[in-house]
Amino acid sequence: MDRIKKLKYYIKSLCIYDFKSDAVISAMYDLICSAGSEDALEKQSTFFKLVSEKHSLKEYITKCIFTADNVFTKSASAGKMPCETIVNAVKEDLIKLEQIASFTADDIIDAAEDEEIAEILKTIPKWETGDSVAPLISPWSDCIDKLFEFHQSNGYGMYAEYIAFTWREGKIVPITSLNSIRLSNLKNYEIQRKRVIDNTESFLMGHPANNVLLYGDRGTGKSSTVHALLNEYHDKGLRMIEIPKSAVSQLGLIRECIADSPMKFIIFIDDLSFDSHDTSFGELKAALEGSLSGRQPNTLIYATSNRRHLIKENFSDRENDVNRGDTMQEQLSLSDRFGLSITFLNPDKQDYLDIVKKITADRGIEGIDEEKLCSLADRWATRRGGRSPRCAKQFVDYAESCVRKGVDIDFK
């Protein structure tokens, strides 16, 4: 059997790693089917454009293998080697995929019986075959154990390719651009952050862990702490789904979508608060504790808020409420269902200036007298309504920009 025909049959017979609907593999199949005819000219041009966007063919196909969603990758992510039948099917697919990934333009040119067509095919740029990506090394079929270990650490499907997600139009959608902040970038508040870190590590190790409410003054690093956790622990199986408050009513559905995943998910709700007449807080209460379905072991809810009790209250609510005590209990029961509540308050002057100096040192900003730096930083905070870690970072950003431009640090 000639090579072109064999590749065609290999693509059609893939079982576990069924990539036939993938855009690149589909274009390859169309090109192979057109080999020897005039249609190959257009098909090869189309295939080249697709592959050239992926760096190289082998790199693309190996990444498809790493991010596949199938019975083997799901089982491996959960730390369970599937049955021998599945393992053998994976090996057979890997043998085929390694051959498919070695497909070159010369294979199509050699299949052209018409010399004129062959000459035109030679004018079309040849795509890069490239090299496979670790842990896949040749022969691929011998890398089952390495693939198993990869999925144990990195998950499967889109959860292997991405670490952060959002909930949009009833679907979990990957976030491709992330805040790169690390825990080491956050200054002071060590006690608060340690409590969050310890809880998160317990969660990742499968120990009992609590839902977390981070509340307090704006700009104190509540959201940054949660973002930094993801950057710190994503290689330990942590994933994050950020949802708006409007999606709280869909928490049950979100949990169903990830119920069978071996990954650990933090569902993150930023700047959480409710109006006194907003009934959706009841959905959150049920999700935190008390719903019939119970809390799933692979999810926690982390939320930030500027309010300890989460529910905004007006004087009119008090005047019109006959059973005032019941209303208070209803409002307090929501925040109480977060097992861990951590307070972030604005720093005093000394702590604020300490944060400024630490960030300045991290950035390696030199040539600024410390006394002048502190004086300007305090003036910056005064003009912006108060001291906070966010204010400190904004001042250092401004100061660094001035230093790099060679201008005096001054502002009106």
mmCIF file of C-alpha atoms in Angstrom:
data_model
loop_
_atom_site.group_PDB
_atom_site.id
_atom_site.type_symbol
_atom_site.label_atom_id
_atom_site.label_comp_id
_atom_site.label_asym_id
_atom_site.label_seq_id
_atom_site.Cartn_x
_atom_site.Cartn_y
_atom_site.Cartn_z
ATOM 1 C CA MET A 1 0.000 0.000 0.000
ATOM 2 C CA ASP A 2 1.412 3.409 -0.960
ATOM 3 C CA ARG A 3 2.069 5.994 1.736
ATOM 4 C CA ILE A 4 -0.698 8.404 0.709
ATOM 5 C CA LYS A 5 -3.376 5.716 0.824
ATOM 6 C CA LYS A 6 -2.059 4.473 4.174
ATOM 7 C CA LEU A 7 -2.263 7.995 5.694
ATOM 8 C CA LYS A 8 -5.817 8.334 4.429
ATOM 9 C CA TYR A 9 -6.826 5.081 6.137
ATOM 10 C CA TYR A 10 -4.943 6.043 9.312
ATOM 11 C CA ILE A 11 -6.954 9.260 9.638
ATOM 12 C CA LYS A 12 -10.242 7.454 9.019
ATOM 13 C CA SER A 13 -9.479 4.707 11.550
ATOM 14 C CA LEU A 14 -8.483 6.823 14.575
ATOM 15 C CA CYS A 15 -10.518 5.667 17.595
ATOM 16 C CA ILE A 16 -9.473 7.167 20.935
ATOM 17 C CA TYR A 17 -7.853 10.264 19.462
ATOM 18 C CA ASP A 18 -10.548 10.972 16.892
ATOM 19 C CA PHE A 19 -9.273 14.180 15.285
ATOM 20 C CA LYS A 20 -11.133 13.824 11.988
ATOM 21 C CA SER A 21 -13.183 16.976 12.644
ATOM 22 C CA ASP A 22 -10.106 19.038 13.565
ATOM 23 C CA ALA A 23 -9.541 21.826 11.007
ATOM 24 C CA VAL A 24 -5.908 20.916 10.262
ATOM 25 C CA ILE A 25 -6.463 17.143 10.116
ATOM 26 C CA SER A 26 -9.601 17.641 8.028
ATOM 27 C CA ALA A 27 -7.665 19.820 5.557
ATOM 28 C CA MET A 28 -4.913 17.184 5.443
ATOM 29 C CA TYR A 29 -7.488 14.484 4.691
ATOM 30 C CA ASP A 30 -8.980 16.566 1.860
ATOM 31 C CA LEU A 31 -5.490 17.109 0.446
ATOM 32 C CA ILE A 32 -4.630 13.414 0.619
ATOM 33 C CA CYS A 33 -7.921 12.491 -1.066
ATOM 34 C CA SER A 34 -7.132 14.927 -3.892
ATOM 35 C CA ALA A 35 -3.600 13.613 -4.439
ATOM 36 C CA GLY A 36 -2.819 13.225 -8.141
ATOM 37 C CA SER A 37 -5.593 15.566 -9.314
ATOM 38 C CA GLU A 38 -5.773 19.281 -10.047
ATOM 39 C CA ASP A 39 -7.731 19.758 -6.813
ATOM 40 C CA ALA A 40 -4.502 19.044 -4.942
ATOM 41 C CA LEU A 41 -3.209 22.481 -5.931
ATOM 42 C CA GLU A 42 -5.913 24.322 -4.020
ATOM 43 C CA LYS A 43 -6.049 21.773 -1.198
ATOM 44 C CA GLN A 44 -2.297 21.982 -0.613
ATOM 45 C CA SER A 45 -2.443 25.778 -0.509
ATOM 46 C CA THR A 46 -5.245 25.645 2.066
ATOM 47 C CA PHE A 47 -3.432 23.076 4.191
ATOM 48 C CA PHE A 48 -0.186 25.069 4.103
ATOM 49 C CA LYS A 49 -1.947 28.197 5.372
ATOM 50 C CA LEU A 50 -3.436 26.302 8.305
ATOM 51 C CA VAL A 51 -0.223 24.521 9.310
ATOM 52 C CA SER A 52 1.935 27.646 8.990
ATOM 53 C CA GLU A 53 -0.194 29.246 11.728
ATOM 54 C CA LYS A 54 0.656 26.322 14.027
ATOM 55 C CA HIS A 55 4.485 26.531 13.794
ATOM 56 C CA SER A 56 4.901 22.909 12.715
ATOM 57 C CA LEU A 57 2.778 19.851 12.020
ATOM 58 C CA LYS A 58 4.310 17.597 14.687
ATOM 59 C CA GLU A 59 4.099 20.281 17.347
ATOM 60 C CA TYR A 60 0.448 20.880 16.528
ATOM 61 C CA ILE A 61 -0.543 17.218 16.564
ATOM 62 C CA THR A 62 1.314 16.504 19.802
ATOM 63 C CA LYS A 63 -0.494 19.435 21.429
ATOM 64 C CA CYS A 64 -3.784 18.029 20.147
ATOM 65 C CA ILE A 65 -2.899 14.777 21.904
ATOM 66 C CA PHE A 66 -2.105 16.600 25.153
ATOM 67 C CA THR A 67 -5.395 18.515 25.139
ATOM 68 C CA ALA A 68 -7.639 15.692 23.947
ATOM 69 C CA ASP A 69 -10.827 14.906 25.831
ATOM 70 C CA ASN A 70 -11.308 11.162 25.747
ATOM 71 C CA VAL A 71 -11.618 8.101 27.965
ATOM 72 C CA PHE A 72 -7.845 7.742 28.389
ATOM 73 C CA THR A 73 -7.081 11.380 29.232
ATOM 74 C CA LYS A 74 -9.985 11.598 31.704
ATOM 75 C CA SER A 75 -8.922 8.398 33.439
ATOM 76 C CA ALA A 76 -5.256 9.447 33.539
ATOM 77 C CA SER A 77 -6.169 12.850 34.969
ATOM 78 C CA ALA A 78 -7.909 11.035 37.822
ATOM 79 C CA GLY A 79 -4.803 8.918 38.393
ATOM 80 C CA LYS A 80 -6.383 5.690 37.101
ATOM 81 C CA MET A 81 -4.824 3.687 34.287
ATOM 82 C CA PRO A 82 -7.683 2.439 32.051
ATOM 83 C CA CYS A 83 -8.191 -1.153 31.033
ATOM 84 C CA GLU A 84 -5.825 -2.962 28.688
ATOM 85 C CA THR A 85 -8.231 -2.638 25.743
ATOM 86 C CA ILE A 86 -8.181 1.161 25.991
ATOM 87 C CA VAL A 87 -4.398 1.267 26.478
ATOM 88 C CA ASN A 88 -3.876 -0.872 23.362
ATOM 89 C CA ALA A 89 -6.228 1.359 21.373
ATOM 90 C CA VAL A 90 -4.235 4.403 22.507
ATOM 91 C CA LYS A 91 -0.997 2.755 21.371
ATOM 92 C CA GLU A 92 -2.458 1.987 17.942
ATOM 93 C CA ASP A 93 -3.691 5.573 17.568
ATOM 94 C CA LEU A 94 -0.283 6.944 18.567
ATOM 95 C CA ILE A 95 1.417 4.800 15.916
ATOM 96 C CA LYS A 96 -0.954 6.234 13.308
ATOM 97 C CA LEU A 97 -0.684 9.805 14.577
ATOM 98 C CA GLU A 98 3.109 9.716 14.484
ATOM 99 C CA GLN A 99 2.921 8.753 10.824
ATOM 100 C CA ILE A 100 0.265 11.398 10.142
ATOM 101 C CA ALA A 101 2.451 14.033 11.832
ATOM 102 C CA SER A 102 5.324 13.092 9.496
ATOM 103 C CA PHE A 103 3.275 13.986 6.406
ATOM 104 C CA THR A 104 5.261 16.216 4.018
ATOM 105 C CA ALA A 105 4.659 18.137 0.806
ATOM 106 C CA ASP A 106 6.905 15.643 -0.985
ATOM 107 C CA ASP A 107 4.332 12.925 -0.276
ATOM 108 C CA ILE A 108 1.792 14.844 -2.373
ATOM 109 C CA ILE A 109 4.289 15.741 -5.090
ATOM 110 C CA ASP A 110 5.371 12.092 -5.393
ATOM 111 C CA ALA A 111 1.722 11.022 -5.743
ATOM 112 C CA ALA A 112 1.142 13.372 -8.712
ATOM 113 C CA GLU A 113 1.290 11.318 -11.918
ATOM 114 C CA ASP A 114 0.818 14.405 -14.110
ATOM 115 C CA GLU A 115 4.206 16.131 -14.447
ATOM 116 C CA GLU A 116 2.624 19.577 -14.947
ATOM 117 C CA ILE A 117 0.629 19.268 -11.730
ATOM 118 C CA ALA A 118 3.760 18.071 -9.917
ATOM 119 C CA GLU A 119 5.694 21.110 -11.157
ATOM 120 C CA ILE A 120 3.011 23.510 -9.884
ATOM 121 C CA LEU A 121 2.837 21.687 -6.548
ATOM 122 C CA LYS A 122 6.568 22.337 -6.142
ATOM 123 C CA THR A 123 5.909 26.091 -6.313
ATOM 124 C CA ILE A 124 3.695 25.971 -3.224
ATOM 125 C CA PRO A 125 5.761 26.501 -0.023
ATOM 126 C CA LYS A 126 6.449 23.385 2.008
ATOM 127 C CA TRP A 127 5.125 23.308 5.549
ATOM 128 C CA GLU A 128 7.347 22.585 8.530
ATOM 129 C CA THR A 129 7.079 19.054 9.844
ATOM 130 C CA GLY A 130 9.115 20.002 12.911
ATOM 131 C CA ASP A 131 9.585 18.019 16.095
ATOM 132 C CA SER A 132 7.203 16.548 18.620
ATOM 133 C CA VAL A 133 6.827 18.116 22.061
ATOM 134 C CA ALA A 134 7.838 16.376 25.289
ATOM 135 C CA PRO A 135 6.748 14.101 26.836
ATOM 136 C CA LEU A 136 6.094 12.530 23.420
ATOM 137 C CA ILE A 137 9.333 11.199 21.986
ATOM 138 C CA SER A 138 9.702 8.705 19.159
ATOM 139 C CA PRO A 139 8.255 6.141 19.084
ATOM 140 C CA TRP A 140 5.090 7.745 20.447
ATOM 141 C CA SER A 141 3.469 4.389 21.190
ATOM 142 C CA ASP A 142 6.082 3.785 23.916
ATOM 143 C CA CYS A 143 5.080 6.961 25.784
ATOM 144 C CA ILE A 144 1.873 5.760 27.456
ATOM 145 C CA ASP A 145 3.341 6.111 30.949
ATOM 146 C CA LYS A 146 4.700 9.584 30.188
ATOM 147 C CA LEU A 147 1.304 10.652 28.841
ATOM 148 C CA PHE A 148 -0.357 9.227 31.943
ATOM 149 C CA GLU A 149 1.921 11.320 34.177
ATOM 150 C CA PHE A 150 1.337 14.408 32.031
ATOM 151 C CA HIS A 151 -2.436 14.200 32.404
ATOM 152 C CA GLN A 152 -2.172 13.490 36.117
ATOM 153 C CA SER A 153 -0.421 16.857 36.510
ATOM 154 C CA ASN A 154 -2.108 18.893 33.784
ATOM 155 C CA GLY A 155 -5.596 17.524 33.316
ATOM 156 C CA TYR A 156 -7.316 16.871 30.027
ATOM 157 C CA GLY A 157 -9.185 18.684 27.276
ATOM 158 C CA MET A 158 -9.355 22.450 27.580
ATOM 159 C CA TYR A 159 -8.361 22.141 31.238
ATOM 160 C CA ALA A 160 -4.938 20.932 30.073
ATOM 161 C CA GLU A 161 -4.566 23.827 27.633
ATOM 162 C CA TYR A 162 -5.929 26.631 29.845
ATOM 163 C CA ILE A 163 -6.042 27.311 33.572
ATOM 164 C CA ALA A 164 -8.597 30.123 33.858
ATOM 165 C CA PHE A 165 -12.181 30.221 32.598
ATOM 166 C CA THR A 166 -15.333 32.271 32.658
ATOM 167 C CA TRP A 167 -19.025 31.412 32.394
ATOM 168 C CA ARG A 168 -20.578 32.832 29.239
ATOM 169 C CA GLU A 169 -23.904 32.015 27.567
ATOM 170 C CA GLY A 170 -24.287 28.778 29.495
ATOM 171 C CA LYS A 171 -20.764 27.504 28.756
ATOM 172 C CA ILE A 172 -17.378 27.378 30.449
ATOM 173 C CA VAL A 173 -15.115 29.445 28.191
ATOM 174 C CA PRO A 174 -11.283 29.643 28.447
ATOM 175 C CA ILE A 175 -9.577 32.925 29.340
ATOM 176 C CA THR A 176 -6.516 33.269 27.125
ATOM 177 C CA SER A 177 -4.918 36.382 28.656
ATOM 178 C CA LEU A 178 -4.175 36.263 32.377
ATOM 179 C CA ASN A 179 -2.958 38.555 35.111
ATOM 180 C CA SER A 180 0.592 37.288 35.719
ATOM 181 C CA ILE A 181 0.752 38.398 39.368
ATOM 182 C CA ARG A 182 2.453 36.034 41.810
ATOM 183 C CA LEU A 183 2.154 35.764 45.576
ATOM 184 C CA SER A 184 5.686 37.152 45.880
ATOM 185 C CA ASN A 185 4.502 40.371 44.180
ATOM 186 C CA LEU A 186 2.023 41.031 46.999
ATOM 187 C CA LYS A 187 3.448 42.880 49.968
ATOM 188 C CA ASN A 188 2.473 42.657 53.642
ATOM 189 C CA TYR A 189 -0.898 41.130 54.699
ATOM 190 C CA GLU A 190 1.076 37.920 55.326
ATOM 191 C CA ILE A 191 -1.319 36.630 57.985
ATOM 192 C CA GLN A 192 -4.375 37.041 55.753
ATOM 193 C CA ARG A 193 -2.673 35.519 52.748
ATOM 194 C CA LYS A 194 -1.337 32.555 54.722
ATOM 195 C CA ARG A 195 -4.867 31.619 55.763
ATOM 196 C CA VAL A 196 -5.976 31.626 52.119
ATOM 197 C CA ILE A 197 -2.892 29.680 51.007
ATOM 198 C CA ASP A 198 -3.279 27.045 53.730
ATOM 199 C CA ASN A 199 -6.940 26.544 52.813
ATOM 200 C CA THR A 200 -6.097 26.231 49.120
ATOM 201 C CA GLU A 201 -3.301 23.735 49.733
ATOM 202 C CA SER A 202 -5.626 21.615 51.871
ATOM 203 C CA PHE A 203 -8.154 21.679 49.025
ATOM 204 C CA LEU A 204 -5.548 20.550 46.476
ATOM 205 C CA MET A 205 -4.390 17.725 48.750
ATOM 206 C CA GLY A 206 -7.940 16.447 49.124
ATOM 207 C CA HIS A 207 -8.260 17.496 52.767
ATOM 208 C CA PRO A 208 -11.298 19.351 54.159
ATOM 209 C CA ALA A 209 -11.301 22.989 53.032
ATOM 210 C CA ASN A 210 -13.654 25.950 53.293
ATOM 211 C CA ASN A 211 -15.308 28.379 50.944
ATOM 212 C CA VAL A 212 -13.608 31.744 51.417
ATOM 213 C CA LEU A 213 -14.858 35.323 51.695
ATOM 214 C CA LEU A 214 -12.183 38.003 51.419
ATOM 215 C CA TYR A 215 -13.711 41.288 52.484
ATOM 216 C CA GLY A 216 -12.494 44.753 53.414
ATOM 217 C CA ASP A 217 -11.305 48.040 51.966
ATOM 218 C CA ARG A 218 -10.905 48.512 48.235
ATOM 219 C CA GLY A 219 -7.441 48.184 46.759
ATOM 220 C CA THR A 220 -6.054 46.000 49.534
ATOM 221 C CA GLY A 221 -5.228 43.007 47.329
ATOM 222 C CA LYS A 222 -8.242 40.739 47.793
ATOM 223 C CA SER A 223 -8.714 39.919 44.097
ATOM 224 C CA SER A 224 -4.968 39.922 43.447
ATOM 225 C CA THR A 225 -4.528 37.284 46.148
ATOM 226 C CA VAL A 226 -6.989 34.963 44.398
ATOM 227 C CA HIS A 227 -5.407 35.572 40.970
ATOM 228 C CA ALA A 228 -1.949 34.883 42.402
ATOM 229 C CA LEU A 229 -3.147 31.568 43.864
ATOM 230 C CA LEU A 230 -3.990 30.332 40.387
ATOM 231 C CA ASN A 231 -0.570 31.311 39.012
ATOM 232 C CA GLU A 232 1.089 29.613 41.977
ATOM 233 C CA TYR A 233 -0.823 26.335 42.033
ATOM 234 C CA HIS A 234 -2.103 25.631 38.513
ATOM 235 C CA ASP A 235 0.600 22.974 38.102
ATOM 236 C CA LYS A 236 -0.883 21.200 41.137
ATOM 237 C CA GLY A 237 -4.221 20.771 39.361
ATOM 238 C CA LEU A 238 -5.870 24.056 40.341
ATOM 239 C CA ARG A 239 -8.222 25.702 37.848
ATOM 240 C CA MET A 240 -10.395 28.787 38.264
ATOM 241 C CA ILE A 241 -13.772 29.789 36.851
ATOM 242 C CA GLU A 242 -14.587 33.456 37.333
ATOM 243 C CA ILE A 243 -18.278 34.272 37.212
ATOM 244 C CA PRO A 244 -20.205 37.546 37.499
ATOM 245 C CA LYS A 245 -22.743 37.987 40.271
ATOM 246 C CA SER A 246 -25.488 37.663 37.658
ATOM 247 C CA ALA A 247 -24.438 34.021 37.131
ATOM 248 C CA VAL A 248 -24.879 33.041 40.785
ATOM 249 C CA SER A 249 -28.223 31.462 39.954
ATOM 250 C CA GLN A 250 -26.397 29.096 37.587
ATOM 251 C CA LEU A 251 -23.884 27.790 40.116
ATOM 252 C CA GLY A 252 -25.597 24.402 40.159
ATOM 253 C CA LEU A 253 -25.256 24.089 36.391
ATOM 254 C CA ILE A 254 -21.608 25.173 36.491
ATOM 255 C CA ARG A 255 -20.855 22.519 39.064
ATOM 256 C CA GLU A 256 -22.580 19.879 36.951
ATOM 257 C CA CYS A 257 -20.322 20.795 34.015
ATOM 258 C CA ILE A 258 -17.189 20.022 36.041
ATOM 259 C CA ALA A 259 -18.549 17.283 38.298
ATOM 260 C CA ASP A 260 -16.652 14.472 36.567
ATOM 261 C CA SER A 261 -13.374 16.369 36.245
ATOM 262 C CA PRO A 262 -10.467 15.302 38.459
ATOM 263 C CA MET A 263 -9.176 18.893 38.520
ATOM 264 C CA LYS A 264 -9.754 21.176 41.511
ATOM 265 C CA PHE A 265 -11.840 24.275 40.723
ATOM 266 C CA ILE A 266 -12.171 27.572 42.538
ATOM 267 C CA ILE A 267 -15.319 29.367 41.426
ATOM 268 C CA PHE A 268 -14.398 33.019 41.872
ATOM 269 C CA ILE A 269 -16.924 35.823 42.357
ATOM 270 C CA ASP A 270 -15.351 39.266 42.511
ATOM 271 C CA ASP A 271 -16.877 42.293 44.234
ATOM 272 C CA LEU A 272 -19.854 40.389 45.574
ATOM 273 C CA SER A 273 -22.796 42.234 47.124
ATOM 274 C CA PHE A 274 -26.586 42.108 46.938
ATOM 275 C CA ASP A 275 -29.378 44.617 47.255
ATOM 276 C CA SER A 276 -31.810 43.912 50.076
ATOM 277 C CA HIS A 277 -34.505 42.915 47.561
ATOM 278 C CA ASP A 278 -32.196 40.740 45.452
ATOM 279 C CA THR A 279 -33.351 37.138 45.865
ATOM 280 C CA SER A 280 -30.383 35.603 44.041
ATOM 281 C CA PHE A 281 -28.409 35.539 47.312
ATOM 282 C CA GLY A 282 -30.581 32.557 48.202
ATOM 283 C CA GLU A 283 -29.015 30.644 45.308
ATOM 284 C CA LEU A 284 -25.567 31.398 46.675
ATOM 285 C CA LYS A 285 -26.580 30.274 50.146
ATOM 286 C CA ALA A 286 -27.726 26.936 48.767
ATOM 287 C CA ALA A 287 -24.525 26.547 46.736
ATOM 288 C CA LEU A 288 -22.345 27.283 49.755
ATOM 289 C CA GLU A 289 -24.156 24.910 52.045
ATOM 290 C CA GLY A 290 -27.580 23.415 52.385
ATOM 291 C CA SER A 291 -28.528 22.441 48.823
ATOM 292 C CA LEU A 292 -29.902 18.949 48.227
ATOM 293 C CA SER A 293 -27.054 18.076 45.849
ATOM 294 C CA GLY A 294 -24.434 18.878 48.481
ATOM 295 C CA ARG A 295 -21.043 20.409 47.911
ATOM 296 C CA GLN A 296 -18.812 18.723 45.387
ATOM 297 C CA PRO A 297 -15.300 17.763 46.534
ATOM 298 C CA ASN A 298 -13.653 19.315 43.463
ATOM 299 C CA THR A 299 -15.065 22.845 43.859
ATOM 300 C CA LEU A 300 -14.784 25.726 46.301
ATOM 301 C CA ILE A 301 -16.217 29.225 46.096
ATOM 302 C CA TYR A 302 -13.910 32.189 46.724
ATOM 303 C CA ALA A 303 -15.516 35.627 46.774
ATOM 304 C CA THR A 304 -14.349 39.173 47.437
ATOM 305 C CA SER A 305 -16.453 41.997 48.778
ATOM 306 C CA ASN A 306 -16.135 45.408 50.359
ATOM 307 C CA ARG A 307 -18.948 44.445 52.739
ATOM 308 C CA ARG A 308 -18.822 41.931 55.579
ATOM 309 C CA HIS A 309 -22.548 41.133 55.399
ATOM 310 C CA LEU A 310 -22.748 41.236 51.584
ATOM 311 C CA ILE A 311 -26.306 42.615 51.520
ATOM 312 C CA LYS A 312 -26.799 46.357 51.194
ATOM 313 C CA GLU A 313 -29.438 47.722 53.518
ATOM 314 C CA ASN A 314 -31.490 50.940 53.374
ATOM 315 C CA PHE A 315 -33.237 52.708 56.262
ATOM 316 C CA SER A 316 -36.517 52.088 54.450
ATOM 317 C CA ASP A 317 -35.903 48.369 54.789
ATOM 318 C CA ARG A 318 -35.774 48.762 58.580
ATOM 319 C CA GLU A 319 -38.877 50.902 58.731
ATOM 320 C CA ASN A 320 -40.955 48.505 56.651
ATOM 321 C CA ASP A 321 -39.715 45.318 58.224
ATOM 322 C CA VAL A 322 -42.003 43.978 60.947
ATOM 323 C CA ASN A 323 -39.804 40.976 61.706
ATOM 324 C CA ARG A 324 -36.502 42.814 61.921
ATOM 325 C CA GLY A 325 -34.721 39.972 63.693
ATOM 326 C CA ASP A 326 -35.623 37.455 60.983
ATOM 327 C CA THR A 327 -34.289 39.777 58.286
ATOM 328 C CA MET A 328 -30.995 40.221 60.126
ATOM 329 C CA GLN A 329 -30.633 36.468 60.501
ATOM 330 C CA GLU A 330 -31.338 35.997 56.790
ATOM 331 C CA GLN A 331 -28.687 38.536 55.839
ATOM 332 C CA LEU A 332 -26.053 37.233 58.242
ATOM 333 C CA SER A 333 -26.640 33.599 57.240
ATOM 334 C CA LEU A 334 -25.100 34.224 53.820
ATOM 335 C CA SER A 335 -21.695 35.480 54.981
ATOM 336 C CA ASP A 336 -21.676 32.885 57.764
ATOM 337 C CA ARG A 337 -21.808 30.089 55.202
ATOM 338 C CA PHE A 338 -18.356 31.009 53.994
ATOM 339 C CA GLY A 339 -16.312 28.835 56.317
ATOM 340 C CA LEU A 340 -13.395 31.245 56.160
ATOM 341 C CA SER A 341 -13.836 35.032 56.288
ATOM 342 C CA ILE A 342 -10.653 37.092 56.003
ATOM 343 C CA THR A 343 -10.435 40.837 56.529
ATOM 344 C CA PHE A 344 -8.235 43.155 54.450
ATOM 345 C CA LEU A 345 -8.043 46.688 55.869
ATOM 346 C CA ASN A 346 -6.210 49.731 54.531
ATOM 347 C CA PRO A 347 -2.662 50.059 55.920
ATOM 348 C CA ASP A 348 -1.565 52.861 58.214
ATOM 349 C CA LYS A 349 1.078 55.297 56.980
ATOM 350 C CA GLN A 350 4.032 53.192 58.096
ATOM 351 C CA ASP A 351 2.735 49.995 56.450
ATOM 352 C CA TYR A 352 1.804 51.891 53.293
ATOM 353 C CA LEU A 353 5.320 53.322 52.942
ATOM 354 C CA ASP A 354 6.770 49.879 53.704
ATOM 355 C CA ILE A 355 4.783 48.469 50.774
ATOM 356 C CA VAL A 356 6.052 51.276 48.520
ATOM 357 C CA LYS A 357 9.667 50.549 49.475
ATOM 358 C CA LYS A 358 9.283 46.793 48.938
ATOM 359 C CA ILE A 359 7.737 47.208 45.487
ATOM 360 C CA THR A 360 10.452 49.724 44.557
ATOM 361 C CA ALA A 361 13.136 47.256 45.644
ATOM 362 C CA ASP A 362 11.508 44.429 43.641
ATOM 363 C CA ARG A 363 11.507 46.596 40.530
ATOM 364 C CA GLY A 364 15.170 47.479 41.004
ATOM 365 C CA ILE A 365 14.429 51.204 40.806
ATOM 366 C CA GLU A 366 17.519 53.137 41.789
ATOM 367 C CA GLY A 367 18.539 56.745 42.102
ATOM 368 C CA ILE A 368 15.635 57.879 44.298
ATOM 369 C CA ASP A 369 16.350 59.203 47.764
ATOM 370 C CA GLU A 370 14.288 57.163 50.253
ATOM 371 C CA GLU A 371 13.088 60.214 52.170
ATOM 372 C CA LYS A 372 11.924 61.866 48.956
ATOM 373 C CA LEU A 373 10.320 58.619 47.792
ATOM 374 C CA CYS A 374 8.297 58.324 51.011
ATOM 375 C CA SER A 375 7.272 61.978 50.948
ATOM 376 C CA LEU A 376 6.047 61.753 47.357
ATOM 377 C CA ALA A 377 4.300 58.424 47.997
ATOM 378 C CA ASP A 378 2.398 59.847 50.950
ATOM 379 C CA ARG A 379 1.405 62.933 48.959
ATOM 380 C CA TRP A 380 0.237 60.664 46.133
ATOM 381 C CA ALA A 381 -2.002 58.727 48.555
ATOM 382 C CA THR A 382 -3.401 61.892 50.121
ATOM 383 C CA ARG A 383 -4.446 63.236 46.745
ATOM 384 C CA ARG A 384 -6.122 59.960 45.838
ATOM 385 C CA GLY A 385 -8.254 59.626 48.917
ATOM 386 C CA GLY A 386 -6.355 57.148 51.051
ATOM 387 C CA ARG A 387 -3.532 54.640 51.430
ATOM 388 C CA SER A 388 -3.780 51.143 50.000
ATOM 389 C CA PRO A 389 -1.541 48.548 48.318
ATOM 390 C CA ARG A 390 -3.165 49.460 45.004
ATOM 391 C CA CYS A 391 -2.324 53.116 45.566
ATOM 392 C CA ALA A 392 1.266 52.109 46.430
ATOM 393 C CA LYS A 393 1.620 50.121 43.200
ATOM 394 C CA GLN A 394 0.182 52.965 41.135
ATOM 395 C CA PHE A 395 2.670 55.398 42.674
ATOM 396 C CA VAL A 396 5.614 53.055 41.999
ATOM 397 C CA ASP A 397 4.415 52.599 38.401
ATOM 398 C CA TYR A 398 4.476 56.378 38.009
ATOM 399 C CA ALA A 399 7.861 56.719 39.729
ATOM 400 C CA GLU A 400 9.426 53.969 37.598
ATOM 401 C CA SER A 401 8.118 55.596 34.440
ATOM 402 C CA CYS A 402 9.696 58.915 35.448
ATOM 403 C CA VAL A 403 13.035 57.254 36.249
ATOM 404 C CA ARG A 404 13.098 55.391 32.933
ATOM 405 C CA LYS A 405 12.301 58.586 31.029
ATOM 406 C CA GLY A 406 14.908 60.515 33.009
ATOM 407 C CA VAL A 407 12.462 63.127 34.320
ATOM 408 C CA ASP A 408 11.893 64.367 37.862
ATOM 409 C CA ILE A 409 9.258 62.553 39.909
ATOM 410 C CA ASP A 410 6.726 65.288 40.490
ATOM 411 C CA PHE A 411 3.006 65.740 40.095
ATOM 412 C CA LYS A 412 0.387 68.343 40.723
#
